[in-house]
Amino acid sequence: MKNINRLSIYSGLSYKICSCILVCTMIVLSNFLISCETHFDAPPYVVPSATWQSNTTILELKTTFNNNLTVIGKKANGEDYIIKGKVIGNDISGNIYKNIMLQDATAAITIAINSTGLYNNYHLGQEIVINCTGLTIGKYSGLQQLGAESSSGSVTFMELPIFKSASQLNGMPFQTVDTLSMTIAGLSTSSSSLLTDQSQLVVFKGVHFEDGGQVNFTANDQRTTRYLLDANGNKLAVLNSQYSDFATKILPKGVGNVVGILSYYNSAYQLLLIQENNCYDFDNSDVDDNGGGTDDGGGNTDMSANTTILELKTQFQEAYTTIGTKSNGDAYIIKGVVVGNDVENNIYKNLILQDASAAITIGINQTDLYKSYPIGQEVTINCTGMVLGKFNGLQQLGALSSSNAMTFMDYNTFTSNSEKGSTTGTIDTIKIDIVTANSIGSGGDNMLKYQSQLIQLSSVKFKEGGIENFGVSSANTNRILENSDGSETIIVRTSRYSMFVDILLPSGTGNVVGILSYYTPDSQLLMRMATDAFGFTKLKSSRNEYVSQ
Amino acid sequence: MNKFTSLLILFIVSFTVSAKGEDHIRPYKSNYGKDLNFSLITISNSKSTIASEIQSSTEKEISITGSVIDAMSSQPIPDAKIIVEGTGITVTSDYRGEFKINDVPPGIQEIIITAPGYSSVVKQVDLSGKTIFSLGVISLAVNINPYADDEDGIITFDEDLFDDESGSNQTIGNLSGSADDLYSRISGFAFGVARYRYRGYDSRYTDVYINGLSFNDPSRGRFNFSALGGMNNAFRNKDGVTGMDMAEFAFGNIGGTTNIETSATKYAPGLRASVGYTNRNYNWRGMVTYSTGLKPNGWAMTASAIARYAHEGIVPGTFYNSYGLFFSADKVYDEKNTFSFTAFGSPTQRGQSAASFEECYKLTDNNLYNPNWGYQDGKKRNARVAESFDPSATLNWYWKPRDNMRLNTGIGFRYSSYATTALNWYNAQDPRPDYYRRLPSYFSDPSLKEYYTQQWEHNVDFRQIDWDSFYRVNYLNNYGNSVNGTDKGSTYMVEKRHSNQTNLMFASTLNTDLNNFMSIQGGISCRWTKANYYKTVDDLLGGEFWLDIDQFAEQDFPDNPNILQNNLNNPNNKATSGDKFGYYYSIYNIITTAWMQNNINLPQWEIYYGLFLKNYTFFRQGRMKNGRAQYNSYGKGQKNQFINGALKVGGTYKLDGRNFFSLNFMAENNAPYFGDAYVSAKIKDDVIPNLKSEIVYSLDASYKFSYKNLKGKISGFLTNFSNQTEISSFYHDAFQTYVNYILTDVKKSFKGIELGLSYQIIPDLKVTAVGTIAKYQYKNQPTGITNYENGSKPDTTQTVFLKNFYVGGTPQIAWNFGVSWKAPKLWFFDINLSIFEQSYVTLSPIKRTEEAAKFQLEGESLSEMMNYYDSKIKAITHQQKLKGGAMLNLSVSKLIYINRTNSLSINVSLNNITNNRNLQTGGYEQGRFDFSNYDENKYPNKYYYAQGINVFANIGYRF
């Protein structure tokens, strides 16, 4: 066979070397090429430098085009309108949306741009030169701004690429800007003030938030208006967005300073916070919001009680009555201390008010009432116009539903007809026994005297003490409290939403405090919090925690 | 650098090994006598092959012998296939080119002799009255038809031009198929450009083995052919069957089965080198293969190397760097035992492309527009770079205790690493250039539309990624940190998503004759896998660190610092370059199988049946404690185990030597692959609710005829799937959050007809026609489960109305007509036309639910409203058909013999000569739907287009 020749040809060493070299070269070459393709150097940062020169102040621009909508043309001398300013407000926290605010020595202006994340390129303190010729300027609900024309002929956001081609960044950001010191009382909506003040970066010193320390920046996951007040009760609206990163934080308590953008909406200024640290130096003090009285709503500016709760309850014992005026024409005004509320969610949408004579349940259509009306809060209420009636035997203040049944009154109705006093009012805990507690029925002296009262039952024991929890999360629960020999019992009712629902009922003998309520045909004790049961031989939650006593 | 060095060392070692025994040249036949008369053991189809011993035959058994040589050089051709037509008997030639076929039925038989790279030869013999028949020496002429599966084959192993949405790349071409099946051979290379899938099946239904070990990826069941590195020469020895036909090395699957044999003795000795140029995803290819053939000392060695490179492929912004090494060594110990070792690997790095919107293709006037790249400092940079490397090794012991019995036992190892980069951003606008809010179609104002159109047409930084802007934003963050004392990391960065696997495999396969007409095959196998999934920070783009939290959970749960942690064991981690972040988990998997089949081969009938059993077990090991699944993400997860079985049965009726009727049936259930079993494996251990094995029933029937000049086969098939699941993840507008959408209890039905026809007009002129007409459809209304990735709500369930919609992504009608001419003076010409139709976009389920039908009805009467409803619901649920079309391809080849043994082959292929750039090769509906306005055009489909005219020019040298 001719195989011999073939073997001789390729076995030669020279051929070996040749093919080896060929392969190795290819491998080396390709490896080199691979590493070439993926290595990317970071390009150096070039500090931007604007080439355009400004020839107009922001105030001039706003004054020249002080109307609802115009497309900016050229100046009289043929030049474009070019302004220059620094960014004083942007969307860094999410509170401001698709806007930046620009400030120069004369005024400030809002610029509406259809993009989120504007702060990434337009940081606070960044100087920008803008060629306004060709852009649209106008007013949206009174706020003058640069933007675009919407299909309905009003001002809307301009597209980001359009803004980019009309602007030049100049220098590094975070340069200092001017913060104008203002007072709420000194705010003016005169046309000249609007031009200089709208969209400006302002600071208000010595101001406090209404409900500071009690409510969040936004409520119910919606855009919310809060109010800043000065010492004289002058108010400024503060608009907070649910998308800001401080939306669920609590409003600062006490008196402090607030920085923000002075925005404008429908004939009134509103403050826009840029970030959470715009509220600073708050002293955490208790502020009395009753001075000024512009937020009290109807009737008398000076409310002083002229009726006891017992008198009120005695007077209106029907199924329901709308309280009128007294014979002398005065409103029925009571004053009491909050002894029961929804602090641990066992009581729902009710406040229980107590004075020296008796106590009454007030139904108010609002959750988290305890935040504004903590236990111990003194309240004076003008009851005229409210409805006093009975719901399944429990006498209470409320309103009438469309089908003439007792229901809760609106929160606004309550707040506008009441005044808060001191938060450390005197509280009386009435000690009675179970027999008396069970006798409050739906009529008679005991009803008037003890229904809704804050009572204490002493030397009692829970029938299921040590066995069951206070409640269950699937339903409202009745627990049995009995006297020492078990001959008398009373219901202790725990809501499924209450915060102590998982705590084990204490075993042994102790004391229980609560609101003495009624639901035909039984009395029921409503504890306000887990610590209303105290002095028991041992108290231990099902989660192995000891409840403080 | 490590993998490169180790492969280089391996390659150098291979040369050293082969250097042994080279010192003196001996003609192996004359001086060694009987000592060297070992036979080569091959693991091919049915009957045995022994070279020189003459076996005594009984009365009715006839043997045929012969030898196969190269017509020009007269060198023997090892591993040529000799087929007795219509009997299912096939043998392969040994290292000396010699063969012997036993137990041939008497009468007139047609013998086909074929080898890769050569033209087939057919001999008709009359075996009456003989016991031993010698065919003598058969010369085969080199055939440089590029569409034959030859050593310099051009098309089969390259990745598709485009990766699909998830960045994975399904096989193109049909890897399996027997050498003589015209339909599978031609459909493999001609239909690949349209992303054709055999019978519409996902490629997981095609089993691929290497030396008897299963190499389908255990996480999704698909074979990753790009692991072969495009080394066509090294991997050209394939044994396979189409569809459900019976194979002898495995139980098989409905989509066909292939065994790639890399035993070093199977390669003809010599050195082959080639250099090629193309303008597809790469430009240059260099390949070299060297084989020693079987040496007197019983050793054989083959080595191959390849490099493929493009600085920029035909799709803008893509690049390609790949090289591969292959090494195989055999030791023939004695006539009963051979040991074979193979190792190979192909590290590849490439820049990827992506499907985009019709609007973008029109705006850029380029159907190959690629949104994945942009300029950085004047250079093109791709955000989606894929790196893969699958080094594998097998060690086999082939044992042949006697004639007609073979046992192949092997162990294998595979380490697969795959990583792809992607952009990530925090609290910033989506930076992808084809984000819908940056397209003119988003605007109703005509002046804005015009403005954006101008930007797209003239501003390259607008229509591609603006890398420089990312660096600027990150630098400003750094500057703010230094000036204001804040602690901000990168706003934009590039992350790298890794999935690595370690596989250990064992398999043993037996093939033995029980008697003259019955044989059995069977085997057991076991495969252990550890798969690791994690992502790392690839490039901080100038920033200081990347804060490892989930920004969608941050926005939905602003008060809960735990829920937005990706790793509660390392909260608020400031990840820097190379750090793992986001997710890190492993999946452990064991697959054990056992199978057997029995084949009965009678003169008029051939019948087989087989059984298969599989145990598929896996569990997840979480390595990060995710805040959205605190108790269910870290540590060892639940073990999931599935026991599967399969049954198949079939037969062939041989009417005469020329006409055959076949029927195959298979029923199987398949465990869900662990890559598809988890709702959100990155976060938690939960598997899809009611996870169960799918059920498949499949039936096919065919008629095959074989006359002198006309050969053909027509088949019909029907396959039903049920209990399938499909998962997709997307941003759900109605709930403003990311969801994992799971379709369960899906039923599908695939049916169709295939035809393969070839007619020899004159001996050197042949005409072929190959095609399929099929329907791949959903057949029920599966249940859809919406799972909220951030855990904000419990799962919700709904019915998805999918009945009779098409399974997208593959043409249901595909045809190829070709003419090939073997011209004088060793020229070869081929021209063929492919036609593709009826391919549809891949569906998004949420458009086809009741929620999507809750739009406001317009009209002033009930009938007007109903009319409005009908037309609107049709518009919403319409499944877009892809644009089909035709492609014309031409190929010219010339073979030049320098001398008897050295030859030069030159080939130039021109594909898509008419430059048809309107053919859509793929597309998909977006997961999102506009639940505010029910505008079906708000989130349009994305498409891929075929490349225009392209070329492959190759020069190969053989010596």
XYZ file of C-alpha atoms in Angstrom, chain A residues 30-469:
440
model
C -7.372 35.818 19.404
C -6.636 36.035 23.104
C -5.060 39.409 22.567
C -8.042 40.539 20.593
C -10.432 39.367 23.268
C -8.827 41.361 26.023
C -8.712 44.383 23.732
C -12.445 44.500 23.256
C -13.623 44.718 26.809
C -11.362 47.158 28.510
C -12.979 50.555 28.623
C -11.256 53.410 30.314
C -13.378 55.807 32.257
C -13.458 59.069 30.345
C -12.290 62.076 32.382
C -14.907 64.509 33.635
C -15.005 67.725 31.700
C -16.330 70.600 33.798
C -19.020 72.144 31.624
C -18.472 75.713 30.560
C -21.270 77.704 28.980
C -20.529 79.654 25.851
C -23.760 81.616 25.725
C -23.852 84.974 27.456
C -26.935 85.996 29.380
C -28.540 89.272 28.384
C -31.764 89.217 30.395
C -32.595 88.893 34.049
C -35.242 86.491 35.177
C -37.271 89.413 36.476
C -37.136 91.099 33.091
C -38.253 87.914 31.409
C -41.144 87.388 33.792
C -42.229 91.013 33.554
C -42.092 91.104 29.765
C -44.120 87.921 29.417
C -46.491 88.315 32.330
C -49.493 86.584 30.810
C -51.077 83.181 30.482
C -49.210 81.805 27.487
C -46.639 83.122 25.026
C -44.006 81.649 22.795
C -40.920 83.724 23.488
C -39.585 85.510 20.437
C -36.492 87.583 19.961
C -35.561 90.784 21.734
C -36.036 94.162 20.106
C -32.378 94.225 19.144
C -32.675 90.848 17.397
C -30.928 88.831 20.103
C -32.405 85.784 21.765
C -33.574 86.071 25.348
C -30.813 84.410 27.388
C -31.055 84.101 31.154
C -28.663 82.592 33.656
C -29.387 81.268 37.112
C -28.735 78.556 39.672
C -30.949 75.637 40.501
C -32.678 76.172 43.832
C -35.251 73.413 43.662
C -35.506 69.987 41.986
C -37.010 66.506 42.366
C -34.271 65.044 44.527
C -36.643 63.804 47.234
C -39.574 63.142 44.955
C -41.608 65.914 46.585
C -41.280 68.176 43.583
C -42.326 66.549 40.318
C -40.919 67.248 36.849
C -39.888 70.771 37.818
C -36.694 72.663 38.537
C -36.532 76.224 39.860
C -33.910 78.683 38.709
C -32.803 81.806 40.613
C -30.701 84.823 39.768
C -30.106 88.077 41.644
C -33.478 89.491 40.599
C -36.074 86.701 40.786
C -36.734 83.014 40.326
C -38.733 80.969 37.837
C -40.150 77.431 37.691
C -39.198 75.328 34.663
C -41.487 72.409 33.811
C -39.650 69.481 32.132
C -41.254 66.173 31.224
C -38.797 63.847 32.921
C -38.210 62.243 36.276
C -34.773 62.111 37.855
C -34.032 65.692 36.793
C -31.819 66.124 39.845
C -29.279 63.680 38.385
C -28.194 66.306 35.902
C -29.596 69.484 37.452
C -28.313 69.396 41.007
C -29.040 72.124 43.520
C -26.618 74.978 43.081
C -25.927 74.165 39.417
C -25.639 77.215 37.222
C -27.510 76.982 33.912
C -27.660 79.377 30.982
C -30.949 79.129 29.087
C -31.813 80.443 25.662
C -35.496 81.121 26.125
C -36.314 82.172 22.592
C -38.578 79.495 21.178
C -39.665 78.234 24.573
C -43.136 78.767 25.954
C -43.773 80.881 29.058
C -47.087 81.110 30.841
C -49.051 80.580 33.970
C -50.579 77.412 35.309
C -53.192 78.263 37.930
C -51.295 81.446 38.531
C -47.765 80.012 38.757
C -45.552 81.565 36.097
C -43.234 79.010 34.479
C -41.258 78.010 31.398
C -42.681 74.973 29.681
C -44.573 73.954 26.576
C -48.040 74.556 25.227
C -50.508 71.789 25.943
C -53.223 70.683 23.552
C -55.771 72.633 25.581
C -53.785 75.867 25.300
C -52.323 75.956 28.799
C -48.799 75.478 30.084
C -47.456 71.949 30.425
C -44.056 70.200 30.650
C -41.533 70.704 27.863
C -39.695 67.639 26.583
C -36.263 66.995 28.049
C -34.347 66.977 24.743
C -35.845 70.388 23.967
C -34.683 71.747 27.308
C -31.247 70.218 26.802
C -30.841 71.879 23.445
C -31.963 75.216 24.906
C -29.637 75.140 27.923
C -25.965 74.977 28.824
C -24.592 73.908 32.180
C -21.928 76.159 33.609
C -19.492 74.893 36.213
C -19.907 72.412 39.038
C -23.113 72.129 41.058
C -23.643 72.761 44.787
C -22.679 76.405 44.539
C -24.243 78.689 47.153
C -27.635 80.134 46.425
C -29.649 82.884 48.095
C -32.343 81.973 50.597
C -34.761 84.862 51.119
C -35.894 85.325 54.692
C -39.618 85.964 54.796
C -42.560 86.038 57.166
C -45.945 84.505 56.569
C -47.658 87.742 57.461
C -45.429 89.627 55.045
C -46.355 87.550 52.002
C -47.908 89.691 49.324
C -49.817 88.720 46.224
C -49.445 92.106 44.572
C -48.415 91.801 40.950
C -44.940 93.114 41.612
C -44.454 90.735 44.529
C -45.610 87.810 42.461
C -42.955 88.561 39.887
C -40.108 88.748 42.396
C -41.274 86.154 44.936
C -42.947 83.329 43.021
C -40.675 80.238 42.770
C -38.113 81.788 45.108
C -36.120 79.877 47.717
C -37.386 81.212 51.040
C -36.944 80.529 54.720
C -39.529 81.084 57.438
C -38.125 81.254 60.936
C -39.916 80.744 64.208
C -42.834 78.848 62.697
C -44.607 75.676 63.673
C -46.640 73.043 61.900
C -50.275 72.594 62.699
C -50.488 69.171 64.360
C -46.730 69.104 64.469
C -45.480 65.907 66.063
C -48.860 64.294 65.616
C -49.461 63.678 61.960
C -47.309 62.615 59.016
C -46.244 64.811 56.144
C -48.842 63.031 54.023
C -51.977 61.168 55.067
C -53.797 58.274 53.458
C -51.116 57.843 50.794
C -52.244 61.001 49.010
C -50.932 64.445 48.311
C -51.615 66.409 51.491
C -51.653 70.041 52.453
C -50.236 70.803 55.875
C -50.080 74.238 57.442
C -47.258 76.329 58.788
C -48.265 78.894 61.362
C -46.445 81.814 62.836
C -46.837 83.006 66.423
C -49.914 84.998 65.459
C -51.658 82.167 63.764
C -51.028 83.320 60.189
C -51.073 80.284 57.965
C -49.151 79.106 54.935
C -50.086 75.939 53.069
C -47.313 73.353 52.617
C -48.026 70.870 49.838
C -46.479 67.408 50.333
C -46.367 64.621 47.766
C -46.998 60.982 48.658
C -43.992 60.094 46.487
C -41.492 62.071 48.526
C -39.039 60.098 50.615
C -40.338 61.812 53.769
C -44.035 61.224 53.030
C -44.580 58.928 55.993
C -42.409 60.833 58.470
C -43.995 62.822 61.289
C -44.267 66.598 61.013
C -41.683 68.184 63.297
C -42.925 69.238 66.695
C -42.553 72.638 68.204
C -41.158 75.825 66.720
C -38.421 75.911 64.101
C -37.332 77.054 60.651
C -38.559 75.880 57.272
C -36.907 76.381 53.875
C -38.740 75.756 50.636
C -39.791 76.952 47.225
C -42.502 79.600 47.349
C -44.900 78.160 44.842
C -48.349 79.434 43.951
C -51.735 77.934 43.196
C -55.030 79.658 42.497
C -54.421 82.991 44.191
C -52.494 81.692 47.162
C -48.907 80.855 47.926
C -47.981 77.335 48.869
C -44.628 76.129 50.092
C -42.876 73.181 48.433
C -40.253 71.426 50.491
C -37.298 70.228 48.461
C -35.959 67.707 50.938
C -36.624 66.606 54.494
C -33.791 68.641 56.004
C -35.567 71.804 54.868
C -37.289 71.667 58.295
C -34.610 72.271 60.862
C -33.931 73.520 64.394
C -37.352 72.502 65.691
C -37.445 72.660 69.504
C -39.970 69.903 70.190
C -42.051 72.182 72.410
C -45.807 71.967 72.916
C -47.525 74.557 70.848
C -50.954 75.840 71.682
C -52.847 76.283 68.476
C -55.797 77.989 69.999
C -54.472 81.467 69.751
C -55.814 83.225 66.730
C -58.916 81.170 66.396
C -59.305 81.458 62.662
C -59.524 77.675 62.458
C -62.308 77.238 64.968
C -65.170 77.454 62.546
C -68.664 78.688 63.505
C -70.200 80.448 66.451
C -68.441 81.860 69.508
C -64.786 82.708 69.398
C -64.815 82.396 73.132
C -66.053 78.999 74.242
C -66.680 78.418 77.878
C -68.665 75.557 79.213
C -72.170 76.251 80.410
C -73.496 72.724 80.780
C -72.324 69.609 82.545
C -72.252 66.323 80.714
C -74.787 64.954 83.173
C -77.143 67.822 82.405
C -76.767 67.236 78.696
C -77.389 63.506 78.949
C -80.376 64.071 81.238
C -81.890 66.615 78.895
C -81.649 64.523 75.721
C -82.602 60.937 76.412
C -84.576 60.148 73.296
C -83.535 57.718 70.636
C -82.080 60.709 68.834
C -82.389 64.458 69.174
C -80.663 67.238 67.354
C -79.425 69.510 70.098
C -80.753 73.005 69.794
C -79.978 76.092 71.866
C -80.718 76.696 75.495
C -83.720 78.663 76.493
C -81.609 81.757 76.723
C -80.359 81.301 73.193
C -76.888 80.089 74.147
C -75.407 76.997 72.657
C -74.949 73.954 74.814
C -71.214 73.947 75.609
C -69.627 71.198 77.646
C -66.043 70.773 78.708
C -64.345 67.571 79.615
C -61.191 65.462 79.493
C -60.589 62.632 77.065
C -60.540 59.378 79.060
C -60.971 56.957 76.196
C -59.780 56.818 72.570
C -58.365 54.470 69.905
C -54.796 54.519 71.149
C -54.461 50.701 70.981
C -57.231 50.207 68.449
C -59.626 48.551 70.862
C -62.049 51.452 70.644
C -62.964 52.523 67.128
C -63.764 56.053 65.940
C -64.902 57.138 69.412
C -63.730 59.634 71.996
C -64.999 59.372 75.550
C -65.176 62.632 77.406
C -65.491 62.936 81.179
C -66.176 65.847 83.458
C -66.855 65.999 87.190
C -70.469 64.954 86.665
C -70.465 62.134 84.131
C -68.975 60.883 80.875
C -70.181 60.638 77.320
C -69.183 58.716 74.186
C -68.663 60.805 71.047
C -68.756 59.063 67.646
C -66.384 60.753 65.128
C -65.727 59.415 61.643
C -61.917 59.438 61.841
C -59.228 56.946 62.744
C -56.137 57.644 64.847
C -58.053 60.143 66.924
C -55.599 59.589 69.779
C -52.961 61.507 67.878
C -54.830 64.797 68.199
C -56.858 63.848 71.250
C -54.696 61.892 73.630
C -55.983 60.709 76.977
C -55.882 63.715 79.249
C -56.679 66.218 76.510
C -59.098 68.876 77.648
C -61.785 69.615 75.071
C -64.621 72.137 75.062
C -67.445 71.246 72.701
C -70.284 73.297 71.327
C -72.933 70.594 71.070
C -75.632 72.628 69.405
C -76.353 71.067 66.040
C -74.929 67.708 67.012
C -77.190 64.738 67.608
C -77.472 63.084 71.008
C -79.086 59.694 70.866
C -78.800 56.055 71.725
C -77.319 53.256 69.707
C -78.358 49.884 71.086
C -78.752 51.503 74.440
C -75.512 53.476 74.564
C -76.098 57.225 74.785
C -73.688 59.111 72.550
C -73.042 62.256 70.555
C -72.965 61.842 66.837
C -74.948 62.545 63.734
C -77.932 61.113 61.929
C -77.559 58.970 58.864
C -79.843 59.399 55.862
C -82.045 56.651 57.252
C -82.271 58.436 60.593
C -80.085 56.084 62.489
C -77.309 57.137 64.837
C -73.974 57.378 63.119
C -70.613 59.088 63.535
C -70.271 62.816 62.978
C -67.762 64.181 60.459
C -64.325 64.935 61.780
C -64.586 68.475 60.436
C -67.840 68.993 62.258
C -66.159 67.951 65.470
C -63.005 69.977 65.072
C -64.799 73.104 63.966
C -67.152 72.953 66.926
C -64.630 72.207 69.606
C -61.560 73.692 71.172
C -58.657 71.955 72.728
C -57.283 73.011 76.029
C -54.518 71.607 78.149
C -53.290 68.106 77.458
C -52.967 67.308 81.129
C -56.551 67.526 82.283
C -57.627 65.833 85.532
C -58.854 62.270 85.120
C -61.084 60.494 87.631
C -61.238 56.730 87.753
C -64.516 55.780 89.448
C -64.315 52.651 91.522
C -67.493 50.625 91.422
C -68.381 46.974 91.662
C -69.621 44.620 88.994
C -73.219 44.759 90.208
C -73.383 48.484 89.768
C -71.603 48.200 86.440
C -74.220 45.770 85.224
C -77.030 48.068 86.189
C -76.420 50.873 83.746
C -79.216 49.590 81.543
C -80.591 51.861 78.939
C -82.432 54.185 81.283
C -82.351 55.519 84.813
C -79.862 57.228 87.063
C -77.127 54.712 86.672
C -77.245 55.066 82.941
C -76.783 58.794 83.115
C -74.152 58.596 85.800
C -72.057 55.606 84.783
C -72.526 54.919 81.076
C -69.289 55.767 79.218
C -67.589 56.414 82.558
C -63.989 55.480 83.271
C -64.324 52.890 86.018
C -62.128 50.506 87.890
C -63.247 47.072 88.997
C -61.066 45.828 91.838
C -60.308 42.323 93.063
C -61.654 40.655 90.003
C -60.454 37.771 87.957
C -60.684 36.726 84.341
C -62.659 33.525 83.983
C -60.265 32.338 81.245
C -57.285 33.907 82.913
C -54.055 32.185 81.951
C -55.866 30.155 79.326
C -57.127 32.425 76.591
C -55.779 35.608 75.082
